[in-house]
mmCIF file with all atom_site columns, C-alpha atoms in Angstrom:
data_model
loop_
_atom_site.group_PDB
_atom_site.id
_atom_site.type_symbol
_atom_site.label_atom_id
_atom_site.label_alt_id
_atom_site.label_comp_id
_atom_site.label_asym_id
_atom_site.label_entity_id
_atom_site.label_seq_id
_atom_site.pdbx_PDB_ins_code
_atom_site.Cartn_x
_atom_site.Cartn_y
_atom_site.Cartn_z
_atom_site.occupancy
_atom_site.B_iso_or_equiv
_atom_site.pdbx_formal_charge
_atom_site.auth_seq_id
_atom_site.auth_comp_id
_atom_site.auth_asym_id
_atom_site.auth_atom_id
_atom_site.pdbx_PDB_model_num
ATOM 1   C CA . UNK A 1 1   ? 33.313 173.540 108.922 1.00 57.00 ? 1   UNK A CA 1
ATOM 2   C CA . UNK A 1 2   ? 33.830 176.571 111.220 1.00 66.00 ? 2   UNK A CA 1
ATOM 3   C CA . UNK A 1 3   ? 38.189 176.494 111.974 1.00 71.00 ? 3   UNK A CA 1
ATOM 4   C CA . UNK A 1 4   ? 37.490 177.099 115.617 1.00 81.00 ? 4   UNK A CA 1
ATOM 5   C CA . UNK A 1 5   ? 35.223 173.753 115.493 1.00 79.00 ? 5   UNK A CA 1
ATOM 6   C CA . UNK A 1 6   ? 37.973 172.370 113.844 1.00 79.00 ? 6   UNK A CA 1
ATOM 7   C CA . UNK A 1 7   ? 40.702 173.157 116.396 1.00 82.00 ? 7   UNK A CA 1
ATOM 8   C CA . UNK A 1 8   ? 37.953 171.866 119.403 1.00 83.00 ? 8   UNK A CA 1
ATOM 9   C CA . UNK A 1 9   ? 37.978 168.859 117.501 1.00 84.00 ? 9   UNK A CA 1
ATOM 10  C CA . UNK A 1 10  ? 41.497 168.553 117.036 1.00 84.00 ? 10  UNK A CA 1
ATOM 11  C CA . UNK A 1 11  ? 42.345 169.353 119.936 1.00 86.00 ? 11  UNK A CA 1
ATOM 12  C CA . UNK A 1 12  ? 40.088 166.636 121.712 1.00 84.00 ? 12  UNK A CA 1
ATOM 13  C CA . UNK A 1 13  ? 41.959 164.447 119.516 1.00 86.00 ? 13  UNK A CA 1
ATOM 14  C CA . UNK A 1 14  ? 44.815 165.341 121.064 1.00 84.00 ? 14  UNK A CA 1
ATOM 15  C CA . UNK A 1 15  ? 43.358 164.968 124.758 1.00 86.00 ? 15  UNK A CA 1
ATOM 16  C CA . UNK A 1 16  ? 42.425 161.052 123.140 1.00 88.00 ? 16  UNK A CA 1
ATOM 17  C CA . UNK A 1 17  ? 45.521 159.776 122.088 1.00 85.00 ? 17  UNK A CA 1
ATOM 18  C CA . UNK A 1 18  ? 47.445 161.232 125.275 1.00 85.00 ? 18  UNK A CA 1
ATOM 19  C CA . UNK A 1 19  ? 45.199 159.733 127.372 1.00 81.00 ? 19  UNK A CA 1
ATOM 20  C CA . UNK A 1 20  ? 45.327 155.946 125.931 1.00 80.00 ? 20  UNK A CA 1
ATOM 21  C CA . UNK A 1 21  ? 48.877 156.300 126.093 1.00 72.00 ? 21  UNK A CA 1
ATOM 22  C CA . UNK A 1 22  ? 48.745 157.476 129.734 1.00 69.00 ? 22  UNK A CA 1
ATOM 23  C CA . UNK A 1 23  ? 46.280 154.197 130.857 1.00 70.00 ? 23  UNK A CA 1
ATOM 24  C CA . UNK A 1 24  ? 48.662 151.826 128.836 1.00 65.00 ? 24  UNK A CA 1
ATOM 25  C CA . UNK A 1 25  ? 51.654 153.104 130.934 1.00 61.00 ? 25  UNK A CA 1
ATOM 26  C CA . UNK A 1 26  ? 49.316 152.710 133.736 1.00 60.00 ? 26  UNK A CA 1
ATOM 27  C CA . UNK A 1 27  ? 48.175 148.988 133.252 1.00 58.00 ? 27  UNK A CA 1
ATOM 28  C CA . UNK A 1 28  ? 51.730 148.324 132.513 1.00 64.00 ? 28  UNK A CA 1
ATOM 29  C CA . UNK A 1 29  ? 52.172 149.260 136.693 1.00 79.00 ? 29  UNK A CA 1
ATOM 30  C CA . UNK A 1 30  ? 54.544 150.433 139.085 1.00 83.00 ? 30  UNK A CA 1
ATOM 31  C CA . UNK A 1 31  ? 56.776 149.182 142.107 1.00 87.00 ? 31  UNK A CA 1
ATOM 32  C CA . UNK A 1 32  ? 57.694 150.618 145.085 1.00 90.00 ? 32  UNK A CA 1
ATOM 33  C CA . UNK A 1 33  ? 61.612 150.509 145.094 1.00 95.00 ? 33  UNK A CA 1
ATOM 34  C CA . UNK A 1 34  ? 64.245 151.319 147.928 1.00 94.00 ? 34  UNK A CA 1
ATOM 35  C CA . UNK A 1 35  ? 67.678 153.232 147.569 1.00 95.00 ? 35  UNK A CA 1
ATOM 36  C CA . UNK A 1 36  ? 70.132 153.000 150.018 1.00 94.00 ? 36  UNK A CA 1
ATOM 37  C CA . UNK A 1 37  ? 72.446 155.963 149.984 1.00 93.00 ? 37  UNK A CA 1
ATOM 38  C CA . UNK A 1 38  ? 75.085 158.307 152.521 1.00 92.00 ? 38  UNK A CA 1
ATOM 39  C CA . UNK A 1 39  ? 74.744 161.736 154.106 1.00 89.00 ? 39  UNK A CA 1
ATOM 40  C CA . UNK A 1 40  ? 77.383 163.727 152.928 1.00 86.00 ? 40  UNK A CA 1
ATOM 41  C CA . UNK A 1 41  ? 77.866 165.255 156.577 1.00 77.00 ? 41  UNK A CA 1
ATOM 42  C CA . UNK A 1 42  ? 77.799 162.288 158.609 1.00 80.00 ? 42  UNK A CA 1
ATOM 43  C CA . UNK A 1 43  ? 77.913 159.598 156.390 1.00 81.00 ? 43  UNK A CA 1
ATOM 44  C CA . UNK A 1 44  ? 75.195 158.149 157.704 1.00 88.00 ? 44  UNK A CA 1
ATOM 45  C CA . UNK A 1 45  ? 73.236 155.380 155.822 1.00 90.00 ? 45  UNK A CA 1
ATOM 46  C CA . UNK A 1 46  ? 69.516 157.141 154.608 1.00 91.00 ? 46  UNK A CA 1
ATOM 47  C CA . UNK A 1 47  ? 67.008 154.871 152.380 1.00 93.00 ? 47  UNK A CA 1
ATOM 48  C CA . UNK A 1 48  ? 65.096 157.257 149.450 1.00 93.00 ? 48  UNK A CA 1
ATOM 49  C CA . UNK A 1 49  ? 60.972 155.427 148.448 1.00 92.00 ? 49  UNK A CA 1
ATOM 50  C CA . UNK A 1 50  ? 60.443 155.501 144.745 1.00 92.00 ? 50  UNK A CA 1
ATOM 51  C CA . UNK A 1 51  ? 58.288 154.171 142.043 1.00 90.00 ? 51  UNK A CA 1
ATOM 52  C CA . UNK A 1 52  ? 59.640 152.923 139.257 1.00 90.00 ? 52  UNK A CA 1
ATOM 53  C CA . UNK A 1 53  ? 58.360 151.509 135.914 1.00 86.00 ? 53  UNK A CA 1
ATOM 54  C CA . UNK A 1 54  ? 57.261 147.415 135.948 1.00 88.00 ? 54  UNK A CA 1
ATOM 55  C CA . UNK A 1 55  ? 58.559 146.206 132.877 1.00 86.00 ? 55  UNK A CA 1
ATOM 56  C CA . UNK A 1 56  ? 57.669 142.686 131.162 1.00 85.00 ? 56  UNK A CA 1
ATOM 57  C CA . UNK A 1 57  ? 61.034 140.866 132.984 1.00 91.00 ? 57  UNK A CA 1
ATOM 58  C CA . UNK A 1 58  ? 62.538 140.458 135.999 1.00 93.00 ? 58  UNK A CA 1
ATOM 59  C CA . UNK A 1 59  ? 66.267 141.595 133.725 1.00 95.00 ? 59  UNK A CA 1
ATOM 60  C CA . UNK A 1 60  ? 64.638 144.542 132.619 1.00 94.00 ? 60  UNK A CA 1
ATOM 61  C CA . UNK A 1 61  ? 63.291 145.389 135.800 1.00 95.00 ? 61  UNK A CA 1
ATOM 62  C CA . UNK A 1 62  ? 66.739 145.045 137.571 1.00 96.00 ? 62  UNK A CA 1
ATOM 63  C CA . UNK A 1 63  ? 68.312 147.277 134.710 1.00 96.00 ? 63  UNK A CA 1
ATOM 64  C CA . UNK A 1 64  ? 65.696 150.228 135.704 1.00 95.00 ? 64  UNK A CA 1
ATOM 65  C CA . UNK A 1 65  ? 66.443 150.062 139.248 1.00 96.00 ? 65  UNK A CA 1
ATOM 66  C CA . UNK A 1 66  ? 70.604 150.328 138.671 1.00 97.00 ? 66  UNK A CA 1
ATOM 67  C CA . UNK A 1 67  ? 70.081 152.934 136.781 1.00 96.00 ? 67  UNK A CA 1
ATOM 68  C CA . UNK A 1 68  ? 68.112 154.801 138.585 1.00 95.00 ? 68  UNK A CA 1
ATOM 69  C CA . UNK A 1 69  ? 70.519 154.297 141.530 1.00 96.00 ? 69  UNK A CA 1
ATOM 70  C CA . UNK A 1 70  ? 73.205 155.092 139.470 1.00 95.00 ? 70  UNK A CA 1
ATOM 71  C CA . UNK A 1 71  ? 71.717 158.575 138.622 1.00 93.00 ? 71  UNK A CA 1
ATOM 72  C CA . UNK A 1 72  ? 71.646 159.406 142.712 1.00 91.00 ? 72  UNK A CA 1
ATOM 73  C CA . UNK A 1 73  ? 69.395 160.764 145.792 1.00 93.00 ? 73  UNK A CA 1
ATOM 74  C CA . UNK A 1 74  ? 66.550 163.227 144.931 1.00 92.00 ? 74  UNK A CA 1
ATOM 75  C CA . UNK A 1 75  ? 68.278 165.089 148.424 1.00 88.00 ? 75  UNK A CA 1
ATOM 76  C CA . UNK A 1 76  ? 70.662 167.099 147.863 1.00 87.00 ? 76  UNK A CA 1
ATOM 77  C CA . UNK A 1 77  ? 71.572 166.190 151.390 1.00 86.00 ? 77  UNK A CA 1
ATOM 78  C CA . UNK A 1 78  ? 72.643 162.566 150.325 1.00 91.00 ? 78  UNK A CA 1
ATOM 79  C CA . UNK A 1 79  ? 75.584 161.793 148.333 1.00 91.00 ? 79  UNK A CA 1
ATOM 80  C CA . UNK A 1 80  ? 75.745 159.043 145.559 1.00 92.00 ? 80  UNK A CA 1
ATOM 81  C CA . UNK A 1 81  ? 76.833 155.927 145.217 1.00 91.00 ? 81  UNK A CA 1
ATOM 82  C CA . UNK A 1 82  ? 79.328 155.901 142.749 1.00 92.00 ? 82  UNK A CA 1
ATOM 83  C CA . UNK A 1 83  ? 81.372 158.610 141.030 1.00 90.00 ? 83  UNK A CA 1
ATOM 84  C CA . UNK A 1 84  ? 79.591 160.893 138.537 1.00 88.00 ? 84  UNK A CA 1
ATOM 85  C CA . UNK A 1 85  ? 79.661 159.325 135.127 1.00 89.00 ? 85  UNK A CA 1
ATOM 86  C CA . UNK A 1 86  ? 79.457 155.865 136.284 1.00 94.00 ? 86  UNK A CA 1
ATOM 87  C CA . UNK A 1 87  ? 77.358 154.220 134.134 1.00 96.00 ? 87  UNK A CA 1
ATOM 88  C CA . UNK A 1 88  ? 75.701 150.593 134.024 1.00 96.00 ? 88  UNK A CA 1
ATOM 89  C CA . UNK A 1 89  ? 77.925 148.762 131.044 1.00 97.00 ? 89  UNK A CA 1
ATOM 90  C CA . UNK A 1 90  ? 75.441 145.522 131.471 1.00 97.00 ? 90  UNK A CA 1
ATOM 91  C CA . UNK A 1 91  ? 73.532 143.707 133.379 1.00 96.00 ? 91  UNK A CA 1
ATOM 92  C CA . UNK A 1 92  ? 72.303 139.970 132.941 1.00 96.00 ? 92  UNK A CA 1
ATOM 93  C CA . UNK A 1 93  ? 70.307 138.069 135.259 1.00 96.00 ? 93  UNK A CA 1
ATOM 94  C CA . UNK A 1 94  ? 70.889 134.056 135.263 1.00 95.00 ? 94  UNK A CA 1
ATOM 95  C CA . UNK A 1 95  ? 69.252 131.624 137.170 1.00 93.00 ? 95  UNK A CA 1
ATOM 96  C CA . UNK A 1 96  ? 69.480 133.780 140.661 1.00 94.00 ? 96  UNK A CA 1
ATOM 97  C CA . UNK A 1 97  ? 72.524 135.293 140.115 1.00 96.00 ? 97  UNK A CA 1
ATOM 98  C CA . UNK A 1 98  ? 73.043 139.477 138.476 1.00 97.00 ? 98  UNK A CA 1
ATOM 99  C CA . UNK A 1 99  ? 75.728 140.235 136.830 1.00 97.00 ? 99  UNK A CA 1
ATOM 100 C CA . UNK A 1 100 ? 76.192 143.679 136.987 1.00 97.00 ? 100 UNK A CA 1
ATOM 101 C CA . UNK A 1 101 ? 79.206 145.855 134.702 1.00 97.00 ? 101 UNK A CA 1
ATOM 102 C CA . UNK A 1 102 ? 79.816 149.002 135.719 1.00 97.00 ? 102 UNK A CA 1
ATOM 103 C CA . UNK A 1 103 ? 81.480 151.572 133.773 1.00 96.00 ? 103 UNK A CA 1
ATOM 104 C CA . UNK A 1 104 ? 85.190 152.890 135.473 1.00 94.00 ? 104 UNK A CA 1
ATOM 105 C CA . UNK A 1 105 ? 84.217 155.940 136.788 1.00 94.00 ? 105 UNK A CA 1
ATOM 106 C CA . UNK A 1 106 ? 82.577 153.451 139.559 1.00 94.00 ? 106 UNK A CA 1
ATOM 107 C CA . UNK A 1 107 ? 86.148 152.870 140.247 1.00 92.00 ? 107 UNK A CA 1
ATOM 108 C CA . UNK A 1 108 ? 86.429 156.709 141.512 1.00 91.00 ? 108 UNK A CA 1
ATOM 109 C CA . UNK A 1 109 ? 85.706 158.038 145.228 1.00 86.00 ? 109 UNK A CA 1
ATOM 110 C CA . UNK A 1 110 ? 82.661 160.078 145.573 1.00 84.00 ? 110 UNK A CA 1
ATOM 111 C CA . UNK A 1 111 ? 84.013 163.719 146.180 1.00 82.00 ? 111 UNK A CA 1
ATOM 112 C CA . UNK A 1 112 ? 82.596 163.813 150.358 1.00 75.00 ? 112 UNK A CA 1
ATOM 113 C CA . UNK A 1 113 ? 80.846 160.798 149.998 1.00 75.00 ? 113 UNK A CA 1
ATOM 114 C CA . UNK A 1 114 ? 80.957 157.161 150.275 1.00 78.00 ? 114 UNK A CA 1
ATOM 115 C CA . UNK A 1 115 ? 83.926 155.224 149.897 1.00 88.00 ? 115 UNK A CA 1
ATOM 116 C CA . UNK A 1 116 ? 84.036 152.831 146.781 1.00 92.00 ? 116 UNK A CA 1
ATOM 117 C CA . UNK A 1 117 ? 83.218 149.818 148.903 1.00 93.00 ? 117 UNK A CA 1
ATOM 118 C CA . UNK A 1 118 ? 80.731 151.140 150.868 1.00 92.00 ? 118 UNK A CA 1
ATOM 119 C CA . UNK A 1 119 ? 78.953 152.440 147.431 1.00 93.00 ? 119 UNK A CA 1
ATOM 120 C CA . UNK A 1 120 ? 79.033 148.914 145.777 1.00 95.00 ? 120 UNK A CA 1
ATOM 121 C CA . UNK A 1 121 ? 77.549 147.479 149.419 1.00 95.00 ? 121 UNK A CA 1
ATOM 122 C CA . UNK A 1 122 ? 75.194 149.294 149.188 1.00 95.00 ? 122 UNK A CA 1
ATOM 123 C CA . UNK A 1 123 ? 74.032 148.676 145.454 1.00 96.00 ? 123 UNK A CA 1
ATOM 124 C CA . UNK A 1 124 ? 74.013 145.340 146.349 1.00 96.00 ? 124 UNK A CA 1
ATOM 125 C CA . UNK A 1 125 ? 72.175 145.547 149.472 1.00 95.00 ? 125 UNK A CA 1
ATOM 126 C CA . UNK A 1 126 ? 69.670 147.371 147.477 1.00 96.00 ? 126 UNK A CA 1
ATOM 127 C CA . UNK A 1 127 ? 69.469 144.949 144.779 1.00 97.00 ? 127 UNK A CA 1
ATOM 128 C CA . UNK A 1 128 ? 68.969 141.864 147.344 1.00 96.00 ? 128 UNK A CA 1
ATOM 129 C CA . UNK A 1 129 ? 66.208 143.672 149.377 1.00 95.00 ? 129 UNK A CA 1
ATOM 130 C CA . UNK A 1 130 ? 64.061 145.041 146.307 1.00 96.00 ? 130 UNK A CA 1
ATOM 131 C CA . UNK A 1 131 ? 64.357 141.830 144.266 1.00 95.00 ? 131 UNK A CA 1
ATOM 132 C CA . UNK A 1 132 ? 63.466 138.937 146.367 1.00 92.00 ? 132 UNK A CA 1
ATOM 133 C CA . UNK A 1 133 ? 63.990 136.043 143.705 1.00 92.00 ? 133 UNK A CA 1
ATOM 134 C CA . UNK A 1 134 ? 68.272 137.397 143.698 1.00 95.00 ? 134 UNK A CA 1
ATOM 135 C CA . UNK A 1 135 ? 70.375 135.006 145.376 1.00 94.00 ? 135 UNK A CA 1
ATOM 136 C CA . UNK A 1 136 ? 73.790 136.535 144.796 1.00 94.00 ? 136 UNK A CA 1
ATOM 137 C CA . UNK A 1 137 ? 75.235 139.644 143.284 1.00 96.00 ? 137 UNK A CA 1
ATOM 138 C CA . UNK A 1 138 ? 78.522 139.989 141.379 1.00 96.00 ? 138 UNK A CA 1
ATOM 139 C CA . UNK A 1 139 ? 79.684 143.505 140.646 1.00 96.00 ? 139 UNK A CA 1
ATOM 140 C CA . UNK A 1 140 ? 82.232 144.322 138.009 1.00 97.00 ? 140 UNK A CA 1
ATOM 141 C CA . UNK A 1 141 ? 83.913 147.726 137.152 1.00 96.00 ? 141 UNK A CA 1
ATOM 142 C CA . UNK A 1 142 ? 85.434 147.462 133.184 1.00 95.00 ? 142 UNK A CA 1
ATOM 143 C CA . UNK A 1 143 ? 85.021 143.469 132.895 1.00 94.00 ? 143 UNK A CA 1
ATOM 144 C CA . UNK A 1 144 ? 86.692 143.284 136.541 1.00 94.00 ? 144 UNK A CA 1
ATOM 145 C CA . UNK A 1 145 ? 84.874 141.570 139.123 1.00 95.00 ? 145 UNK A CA 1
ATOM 146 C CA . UNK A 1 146 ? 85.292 143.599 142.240 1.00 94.00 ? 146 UNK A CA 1
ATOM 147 C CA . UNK A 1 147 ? 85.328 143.347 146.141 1.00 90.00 ? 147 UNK A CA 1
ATOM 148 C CA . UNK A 1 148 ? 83.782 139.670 145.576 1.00 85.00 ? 148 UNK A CA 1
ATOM 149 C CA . UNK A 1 149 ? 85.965 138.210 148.692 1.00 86.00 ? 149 UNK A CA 1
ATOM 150 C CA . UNK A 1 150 ? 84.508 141.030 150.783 1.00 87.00 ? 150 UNK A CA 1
ATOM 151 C CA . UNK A 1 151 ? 81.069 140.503 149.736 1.00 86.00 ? 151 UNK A CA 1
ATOM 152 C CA . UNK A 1 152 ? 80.853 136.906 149.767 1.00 84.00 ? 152 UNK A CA 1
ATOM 153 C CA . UNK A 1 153 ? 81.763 136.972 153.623 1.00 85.00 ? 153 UNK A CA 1
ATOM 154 C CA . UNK A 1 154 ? 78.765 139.628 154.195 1.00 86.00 ? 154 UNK A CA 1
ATOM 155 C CA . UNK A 1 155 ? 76.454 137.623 152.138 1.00 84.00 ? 155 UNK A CA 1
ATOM 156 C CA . UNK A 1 156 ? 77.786 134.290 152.676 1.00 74.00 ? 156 UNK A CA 1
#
């Protein structure tokens, strides 16, 4: 066998396997997700569009979307939510209700952002809009549960 057949052929081998992977990520799908986050000028409240991953549960899928949050705008116009470094500790969903531990960073003031509050709002605004089926929200920062007074007379 000629080696320049050989690397066609390997090669289109190649091409193969990257391409069932890439329509098995595909009929896995996508969703269209929200992010609420702050102008670091004005402080202004600006929503980001992005697609996101589906996974196989409703946990999982709630895990991508704090994360992704977590990591920020794609502007570099907007600010984050949280601190940098805050990361997502855990998150369990039960019956209608996430439980969401954040790491203490969270705990820190955005450097011309946000305040802390107004960060963990708006995670949890974000949360109730994108996943219909939530009910209620409870955010924790190291084990803590935080700001849950505040939010329960927002949310009711």
């Amino acid at each position: 066998m000629d080696i320049s057949l050989f690397k066609i052929l390997r090669r289109l081998a190649y091409l193969i396997v990257i391409s069932v992977f890439a329509f098995i990520e595909l009929g896995k799908g996508s969703a269209r997700r929200t992010f609420e986050f702050f102008t670091y000028n004005t402080g202004h409240s600006v929503v980001e569009d992005r697609v996101l991953l589906k996974a196989d549960s409703s946990e999982l899928n709630l895990r991508y979307y704090v994360e992704e949050a977590l990591l920020g705008p794609v502007s570099l116009d907007f600010a984050p939510l949280l601190n940098e470094g805050s990361q997502l500790r855990s998150l369990m969903l039960r019956e209608k209700t996430v439980y969401v531990d954040l790491s203490g960073e969270a705990a820190l003031p955005v450097q011309g952002g946000a305040e802390v509050f107004d960060g963990l709002l708006a995670l949890n605004r974000g949360i109730r809009r994108n996943f219909d089926t939530v009910s209620d929200v409870k955010l924790f920062i190291n084990g803590n549960e935080v700001f849950f007074e505040e939010f329960r007379e927002i949310f009711g």
